[in-house]
mmCIF file of C-alpha atoms in Angstrom:
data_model
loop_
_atom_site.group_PDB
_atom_site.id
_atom_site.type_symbol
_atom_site.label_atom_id
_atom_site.label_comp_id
_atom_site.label_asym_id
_atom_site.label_seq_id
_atom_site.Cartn_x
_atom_site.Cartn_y
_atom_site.Cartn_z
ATOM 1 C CA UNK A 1 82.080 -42.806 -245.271
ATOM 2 C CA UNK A 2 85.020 -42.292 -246.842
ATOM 3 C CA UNK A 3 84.335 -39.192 -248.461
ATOM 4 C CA UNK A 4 84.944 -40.473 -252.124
ATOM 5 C CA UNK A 5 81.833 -38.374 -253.555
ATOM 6 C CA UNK A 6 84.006 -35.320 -252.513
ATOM 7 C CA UNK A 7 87.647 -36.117 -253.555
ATOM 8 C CA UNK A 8 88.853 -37.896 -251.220
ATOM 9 C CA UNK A 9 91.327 -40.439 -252.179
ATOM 10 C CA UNK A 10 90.593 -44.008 -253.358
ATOM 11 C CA UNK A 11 93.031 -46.819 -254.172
ATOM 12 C CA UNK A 12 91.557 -50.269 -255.382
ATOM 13 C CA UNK A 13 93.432 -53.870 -256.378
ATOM 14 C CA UNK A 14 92.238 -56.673 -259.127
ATOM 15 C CA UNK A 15 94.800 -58.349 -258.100
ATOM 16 C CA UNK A 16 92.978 -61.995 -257.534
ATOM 17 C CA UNK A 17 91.726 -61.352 -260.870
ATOM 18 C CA UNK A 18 92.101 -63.661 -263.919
ATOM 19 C CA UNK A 19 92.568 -60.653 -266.058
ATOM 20 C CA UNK A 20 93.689 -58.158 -263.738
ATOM 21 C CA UNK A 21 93.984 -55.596 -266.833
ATOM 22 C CA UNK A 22 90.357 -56.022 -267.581
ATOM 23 C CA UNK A 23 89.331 -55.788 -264.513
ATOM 24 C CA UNK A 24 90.617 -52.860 -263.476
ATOM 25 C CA UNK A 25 89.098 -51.012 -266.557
ATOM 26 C CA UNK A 26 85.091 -52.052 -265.473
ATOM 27 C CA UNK A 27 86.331 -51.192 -261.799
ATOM 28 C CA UNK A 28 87.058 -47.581 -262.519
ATOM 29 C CA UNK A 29 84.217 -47.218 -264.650
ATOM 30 C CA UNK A 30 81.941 -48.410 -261.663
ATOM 31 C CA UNK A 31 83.532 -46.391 -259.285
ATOM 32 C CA UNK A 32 83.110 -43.483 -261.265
ATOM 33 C CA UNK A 33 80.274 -44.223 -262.183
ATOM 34 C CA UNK A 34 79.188 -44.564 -258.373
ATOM 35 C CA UNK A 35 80.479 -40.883 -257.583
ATOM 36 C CA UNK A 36 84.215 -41.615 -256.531
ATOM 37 C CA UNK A 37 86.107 -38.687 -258.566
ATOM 38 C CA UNK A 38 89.874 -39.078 -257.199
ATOM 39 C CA UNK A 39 90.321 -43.186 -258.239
ATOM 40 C CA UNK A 40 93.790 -45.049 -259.080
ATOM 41 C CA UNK A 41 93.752 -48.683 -259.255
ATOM 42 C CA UNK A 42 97.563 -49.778 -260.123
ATOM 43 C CA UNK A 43 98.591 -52.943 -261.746
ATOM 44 C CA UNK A 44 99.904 -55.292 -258.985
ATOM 45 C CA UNK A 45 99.730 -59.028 -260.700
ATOM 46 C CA UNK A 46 103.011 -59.915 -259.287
ATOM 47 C CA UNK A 47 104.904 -60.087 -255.528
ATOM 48 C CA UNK A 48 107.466 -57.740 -256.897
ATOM 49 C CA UNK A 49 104.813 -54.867 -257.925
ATOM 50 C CA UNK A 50 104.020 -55.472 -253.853
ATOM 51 C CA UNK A 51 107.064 -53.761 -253.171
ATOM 52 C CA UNK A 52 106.477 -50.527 -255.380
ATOM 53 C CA UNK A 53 107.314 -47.328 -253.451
ATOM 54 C CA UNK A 54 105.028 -45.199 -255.302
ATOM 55 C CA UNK A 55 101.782 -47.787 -254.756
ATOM 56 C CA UNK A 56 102.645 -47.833 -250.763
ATOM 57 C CA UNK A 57 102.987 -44.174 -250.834
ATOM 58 C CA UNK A 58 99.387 -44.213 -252.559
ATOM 59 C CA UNK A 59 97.687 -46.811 -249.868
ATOM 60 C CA UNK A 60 99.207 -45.035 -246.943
ATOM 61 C CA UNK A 61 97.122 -41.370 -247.717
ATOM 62 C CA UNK A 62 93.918 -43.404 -248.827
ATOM 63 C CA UNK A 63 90.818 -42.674 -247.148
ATOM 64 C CA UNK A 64 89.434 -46.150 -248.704
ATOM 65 C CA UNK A 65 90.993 -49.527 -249.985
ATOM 66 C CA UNK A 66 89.131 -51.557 -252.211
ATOM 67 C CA UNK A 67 90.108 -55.474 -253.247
ATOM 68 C CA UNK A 68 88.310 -56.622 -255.874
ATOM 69 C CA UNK A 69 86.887 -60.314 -256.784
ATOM 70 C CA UNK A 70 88.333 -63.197 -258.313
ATOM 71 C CA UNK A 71 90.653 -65.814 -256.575
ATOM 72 C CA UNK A 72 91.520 -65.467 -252.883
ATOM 73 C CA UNK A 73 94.240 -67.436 -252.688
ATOM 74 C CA UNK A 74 96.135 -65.628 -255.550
ATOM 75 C CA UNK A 75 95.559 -62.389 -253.872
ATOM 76 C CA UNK A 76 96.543 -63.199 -250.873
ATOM 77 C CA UNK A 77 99.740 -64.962 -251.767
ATOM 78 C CA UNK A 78 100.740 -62.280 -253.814
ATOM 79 C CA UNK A 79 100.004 -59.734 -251.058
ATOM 80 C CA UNK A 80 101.092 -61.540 -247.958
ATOM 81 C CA UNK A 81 104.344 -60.582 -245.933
ATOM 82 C CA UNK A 82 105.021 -57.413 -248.865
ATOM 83 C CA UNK A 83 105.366 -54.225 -248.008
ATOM 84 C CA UNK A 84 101.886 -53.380 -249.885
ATOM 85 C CA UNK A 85 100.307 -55.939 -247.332
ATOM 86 C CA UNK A 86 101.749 -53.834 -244.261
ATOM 87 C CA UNK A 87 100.085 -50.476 -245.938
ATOM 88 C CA UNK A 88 97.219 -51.494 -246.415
ATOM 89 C CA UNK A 89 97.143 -52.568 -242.806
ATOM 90 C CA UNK A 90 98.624 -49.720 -241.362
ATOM 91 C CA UNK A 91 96.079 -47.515 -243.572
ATOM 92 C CA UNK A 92 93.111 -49.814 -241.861
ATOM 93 C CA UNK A 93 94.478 -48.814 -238.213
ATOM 94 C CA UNK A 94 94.849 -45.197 -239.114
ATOM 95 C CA UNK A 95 91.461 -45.245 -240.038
ATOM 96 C CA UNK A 96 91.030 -45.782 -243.672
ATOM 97 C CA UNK A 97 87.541 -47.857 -244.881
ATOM 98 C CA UNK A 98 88.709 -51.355 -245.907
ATOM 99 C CA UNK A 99 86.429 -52.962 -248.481
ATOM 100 C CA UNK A 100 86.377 -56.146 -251.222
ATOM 101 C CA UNK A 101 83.837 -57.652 -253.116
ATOM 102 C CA UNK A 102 83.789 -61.607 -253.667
ATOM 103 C CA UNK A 103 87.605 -63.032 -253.073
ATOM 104 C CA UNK A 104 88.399 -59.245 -251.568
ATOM 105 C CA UNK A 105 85.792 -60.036 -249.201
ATOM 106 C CA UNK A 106 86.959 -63.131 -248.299
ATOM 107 C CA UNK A 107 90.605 -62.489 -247.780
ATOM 108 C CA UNK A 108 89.959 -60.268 -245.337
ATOM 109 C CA UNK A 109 90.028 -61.995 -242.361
ATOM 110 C CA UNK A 110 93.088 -63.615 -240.898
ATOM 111 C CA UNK A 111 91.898 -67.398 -242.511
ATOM 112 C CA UNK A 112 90.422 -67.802 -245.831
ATOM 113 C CA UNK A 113 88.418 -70.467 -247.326
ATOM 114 C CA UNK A 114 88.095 -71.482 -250.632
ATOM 115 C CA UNK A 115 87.272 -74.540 -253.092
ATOM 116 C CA UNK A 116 85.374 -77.607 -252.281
ATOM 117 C CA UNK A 117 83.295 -77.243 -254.611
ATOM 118 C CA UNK A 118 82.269 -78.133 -258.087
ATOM 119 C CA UNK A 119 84.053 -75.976 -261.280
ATOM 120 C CA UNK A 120 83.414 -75.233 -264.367
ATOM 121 C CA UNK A 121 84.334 -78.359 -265.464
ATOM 122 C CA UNK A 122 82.229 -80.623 -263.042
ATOM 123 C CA UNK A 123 85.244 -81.177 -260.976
ATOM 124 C CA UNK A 124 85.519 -81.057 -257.282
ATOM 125 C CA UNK A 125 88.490 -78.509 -256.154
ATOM 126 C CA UNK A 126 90.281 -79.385 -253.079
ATOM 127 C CA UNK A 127 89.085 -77.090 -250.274
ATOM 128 C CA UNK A 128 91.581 -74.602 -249.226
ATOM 129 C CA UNK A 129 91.496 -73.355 -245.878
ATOM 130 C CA UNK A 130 94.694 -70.997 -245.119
ATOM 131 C CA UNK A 131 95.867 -67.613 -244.230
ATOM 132 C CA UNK A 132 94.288 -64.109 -245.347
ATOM 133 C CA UNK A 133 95.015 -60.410 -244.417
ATOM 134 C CA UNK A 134 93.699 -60.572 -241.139
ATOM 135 C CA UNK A 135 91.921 -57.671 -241.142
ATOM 136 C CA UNK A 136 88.383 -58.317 -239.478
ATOM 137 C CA UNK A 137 89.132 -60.240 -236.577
ATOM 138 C CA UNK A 138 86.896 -62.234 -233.762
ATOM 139 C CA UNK A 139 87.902 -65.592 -235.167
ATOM 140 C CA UNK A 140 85.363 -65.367 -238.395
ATOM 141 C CA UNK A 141 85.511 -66.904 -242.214
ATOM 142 C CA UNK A 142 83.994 -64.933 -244.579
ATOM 143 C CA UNK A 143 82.133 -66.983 -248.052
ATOM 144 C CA UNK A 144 80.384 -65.265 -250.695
ATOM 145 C CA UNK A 145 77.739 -65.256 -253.152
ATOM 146 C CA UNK A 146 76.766 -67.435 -250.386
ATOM 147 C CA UNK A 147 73.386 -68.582 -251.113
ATOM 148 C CA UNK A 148 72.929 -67.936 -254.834
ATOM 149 C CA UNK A 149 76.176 -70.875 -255.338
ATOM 150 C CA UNK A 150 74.286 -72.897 -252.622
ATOM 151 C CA UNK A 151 77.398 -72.602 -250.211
ATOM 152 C CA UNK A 152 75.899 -73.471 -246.601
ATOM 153 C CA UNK A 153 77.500 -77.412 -246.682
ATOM 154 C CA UNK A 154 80.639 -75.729 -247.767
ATOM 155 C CA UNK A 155 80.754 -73.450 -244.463
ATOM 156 C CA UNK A 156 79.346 -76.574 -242.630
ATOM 157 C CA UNK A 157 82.792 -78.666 -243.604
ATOM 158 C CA UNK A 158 85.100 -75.245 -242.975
ATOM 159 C CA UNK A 159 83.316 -74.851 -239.745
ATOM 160 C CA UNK A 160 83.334 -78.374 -238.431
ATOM 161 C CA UNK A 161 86.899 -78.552 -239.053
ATOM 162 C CA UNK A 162 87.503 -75.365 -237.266
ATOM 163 C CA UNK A 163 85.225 -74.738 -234.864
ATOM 164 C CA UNK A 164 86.576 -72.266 -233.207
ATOM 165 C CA UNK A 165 85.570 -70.067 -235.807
ATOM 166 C CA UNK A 166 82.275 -68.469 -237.043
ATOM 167 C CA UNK A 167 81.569 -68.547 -240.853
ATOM 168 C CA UNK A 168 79.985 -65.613 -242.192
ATOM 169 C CA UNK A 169 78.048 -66.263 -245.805
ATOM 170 C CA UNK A 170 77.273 -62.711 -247.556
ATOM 171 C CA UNK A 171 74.635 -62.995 -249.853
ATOM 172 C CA UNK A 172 75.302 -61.469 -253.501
ATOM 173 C CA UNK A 173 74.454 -57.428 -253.990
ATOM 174 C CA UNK A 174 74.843 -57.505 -250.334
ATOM 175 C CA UNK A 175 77.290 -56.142 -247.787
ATOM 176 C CA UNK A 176 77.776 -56.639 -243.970
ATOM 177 C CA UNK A 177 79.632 -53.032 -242.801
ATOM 178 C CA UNK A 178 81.626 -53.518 -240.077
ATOM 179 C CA UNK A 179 82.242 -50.941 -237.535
ATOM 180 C CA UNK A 180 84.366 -52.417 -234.137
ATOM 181 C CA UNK A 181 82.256 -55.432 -233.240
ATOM 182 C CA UNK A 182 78.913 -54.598 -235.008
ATOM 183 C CA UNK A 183 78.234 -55.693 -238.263
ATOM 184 C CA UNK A 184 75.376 -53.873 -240.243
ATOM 185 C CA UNK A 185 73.863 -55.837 -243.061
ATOM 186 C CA UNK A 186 72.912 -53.913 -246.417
ATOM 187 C CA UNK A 187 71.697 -54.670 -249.528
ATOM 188 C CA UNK A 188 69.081 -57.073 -251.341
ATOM 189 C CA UNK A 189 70.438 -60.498 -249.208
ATOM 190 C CA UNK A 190 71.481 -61.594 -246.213
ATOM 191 C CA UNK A 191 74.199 -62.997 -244.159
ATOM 192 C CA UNK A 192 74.230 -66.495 -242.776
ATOM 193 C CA UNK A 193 76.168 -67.038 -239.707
ATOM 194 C CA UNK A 194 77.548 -70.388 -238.731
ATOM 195 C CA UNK A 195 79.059 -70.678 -234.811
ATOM 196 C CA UNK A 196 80.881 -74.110 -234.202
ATOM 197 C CA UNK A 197 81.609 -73.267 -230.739
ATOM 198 C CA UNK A 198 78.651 -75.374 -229.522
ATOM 199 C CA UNK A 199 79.014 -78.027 -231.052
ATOM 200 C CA UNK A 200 78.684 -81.590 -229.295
ATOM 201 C CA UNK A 201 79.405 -84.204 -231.600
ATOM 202 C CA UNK A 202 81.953 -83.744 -234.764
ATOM 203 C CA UNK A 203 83.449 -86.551 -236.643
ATOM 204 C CA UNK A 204 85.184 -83.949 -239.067
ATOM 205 C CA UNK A 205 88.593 -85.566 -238.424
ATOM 206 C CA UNK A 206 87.356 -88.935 -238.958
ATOM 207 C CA UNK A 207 85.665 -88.743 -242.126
ATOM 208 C CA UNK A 208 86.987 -88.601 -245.791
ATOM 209 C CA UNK A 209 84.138 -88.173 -247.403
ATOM 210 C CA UNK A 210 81.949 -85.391 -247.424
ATOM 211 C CA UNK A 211 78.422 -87.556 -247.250
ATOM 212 C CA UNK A 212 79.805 -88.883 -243.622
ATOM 213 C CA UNK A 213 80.067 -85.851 -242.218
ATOM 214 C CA UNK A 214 78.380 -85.764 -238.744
ATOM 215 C CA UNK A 215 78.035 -82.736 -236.639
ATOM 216 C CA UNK A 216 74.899 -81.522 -234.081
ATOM 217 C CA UNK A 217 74.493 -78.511 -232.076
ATOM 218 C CA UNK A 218 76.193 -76.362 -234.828
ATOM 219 C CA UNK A 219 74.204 -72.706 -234.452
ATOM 220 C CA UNK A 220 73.534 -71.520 -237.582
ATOM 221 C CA UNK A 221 71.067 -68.313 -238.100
ATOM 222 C CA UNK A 222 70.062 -65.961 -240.949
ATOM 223 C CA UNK A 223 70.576 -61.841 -240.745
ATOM 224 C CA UNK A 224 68.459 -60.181 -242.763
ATOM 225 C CA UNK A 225 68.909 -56.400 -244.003
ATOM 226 C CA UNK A 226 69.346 -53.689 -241.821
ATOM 227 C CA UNK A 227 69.950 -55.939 -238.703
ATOM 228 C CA UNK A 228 73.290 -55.645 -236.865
ATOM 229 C CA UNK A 229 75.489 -58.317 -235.750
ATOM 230 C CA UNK A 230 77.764 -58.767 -232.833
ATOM 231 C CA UNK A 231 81.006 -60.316 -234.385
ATOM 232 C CA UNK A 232 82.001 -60.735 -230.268
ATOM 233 C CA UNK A 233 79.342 -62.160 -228.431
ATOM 234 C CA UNK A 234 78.191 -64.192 -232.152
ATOM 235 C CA UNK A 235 75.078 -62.560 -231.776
ATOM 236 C CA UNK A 236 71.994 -59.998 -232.752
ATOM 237 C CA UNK A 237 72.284 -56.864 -231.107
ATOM 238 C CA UNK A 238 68.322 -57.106 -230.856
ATOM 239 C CA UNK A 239 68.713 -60.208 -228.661
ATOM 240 C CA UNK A 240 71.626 -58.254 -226.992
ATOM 241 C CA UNK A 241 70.195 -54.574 -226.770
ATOM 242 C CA UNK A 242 66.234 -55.316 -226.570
ATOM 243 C CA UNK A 243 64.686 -52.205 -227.908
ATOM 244 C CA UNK A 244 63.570 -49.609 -225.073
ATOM 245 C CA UNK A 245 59.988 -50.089 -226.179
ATOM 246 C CA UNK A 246 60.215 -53.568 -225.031
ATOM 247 C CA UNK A 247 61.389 -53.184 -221.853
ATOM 248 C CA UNK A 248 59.265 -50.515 -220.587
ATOM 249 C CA UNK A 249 56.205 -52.966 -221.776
ATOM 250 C CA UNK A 250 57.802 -56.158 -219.841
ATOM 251 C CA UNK A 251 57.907 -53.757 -216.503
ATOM 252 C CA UNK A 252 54.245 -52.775 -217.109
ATOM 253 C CA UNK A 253 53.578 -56.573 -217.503
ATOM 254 C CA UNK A 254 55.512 -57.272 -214.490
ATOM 255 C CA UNK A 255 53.322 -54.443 -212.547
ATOM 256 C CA UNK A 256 50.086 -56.290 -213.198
#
């Protein structure tokens, strides 16, 4: 799609990694590794490197962006309001693929979540539910490695806190490709959607603790590989589009 296989220009950012350095290193080695043959991936660890003429100049005349993983929150706060953060978006409206693996992933859309969960050290980090790149629109909150770190109550609490939102959990060595409103799902996994909008009972600002969480009527569904899903209407474009097949059988049903 973005012609990477053929030249075309690719710019990637470690930025919300711990070891940005590193990172960068094993991300151009996969990359080229993968077929991409015109690849820079510039060291922006800090706000100020945000503001470097040369890396804007890069980003605007990409054909494809790429974040990589790590922590959300530290790439977005180092990216937010900088002139880097206005390229990248003006490169996504000119047309340029958008893409992030992990915390790229999730700081795509215009709120991020993050923590409330259990670290390293068996403690509980304080969930974090705040602004991204807004990129991918129709109100949605994007979690990953989503059901290999067990992360459905996670979206459940994000969700019933903001229901106005739909969480969208991509599955590890999986991608959902987003074109307009229709998202394509690729890969070995799945992606779990989770629409609040129904919702009838919530006691999400009453409760403390997690264990007295209450909520019913919250839609919740699975979409497996090489399904699509409407990010607009929150749902399948089978339901939505109802293969020809299908309706020319229904009328010959009707008939008889």
């Amino acid at each position: 799609m973005t012609g990477a296989r053929e030249g075309a220009s690719i710019i990637g950012f470690t930025t919300a990694s711990s070891q940005v350095s590193v990172a960068r290193e094993m991300w151009l080695a996969d990359l080229s590794q993968a077929g991409a043959t015109n690849v820079s991936i510039p060291i922006v660890d800090a706000r100020e490197h945000a503001s470097d003429s040369r890396i804007i100049g890069e980003v605007r005349k990409a054909k494809g962006i790429f974040l990589g993983g790590g922590d959300q929150v530290k790439l977005v706060s180092c990216l937010s309001g900088t002139p880097l953060e206005e390229a990248i978006r003006d490169a996504y409206l000119d047309g340029a693929i958008i893409c992030g693996t992990s915390a790229g992933a999730a700081a795509l859309t215009k709120t991020t979540l993050a923590g409330n969960e259990v670290d390293e050290e068996g403690k509980l980090v304080e969930q974090y539910i705040g602004p991204g790149l807004g990129l991918l629109g129709y109100h949605t909150l994007v979690d990953t490695h989503f059901t290999q770190r067990r992360r459905l109550y996670r979206l459940f609490v994000a969700i019933a806190e903001f229901p106005a939102l739909m969480g969208l959990g991509i599955d590890e060595d999986t991608a959902l490709i987003v074109k307009r409103d229709i998202g394509t799902v690729v890969g070995k996994g799945g992606v779990t959607f989770v629409d609040g909008s129904s919702v009838r009972f919530n006691n999400a600002s009453d409760v403390t603790k997690g264990p007295e969480l209450t909520i019913s009527a919250l839609r919740v569904g699975i979409v497996g590989t090489g399904q699509q899903f409407n990010l607009r209407k929150r749902e399948l474009v089978a339901l939505l589009s109802p293969p020809a097949t299908h309706e020319v059988q229904s009328r010959v049903t009707s008939a008889r």
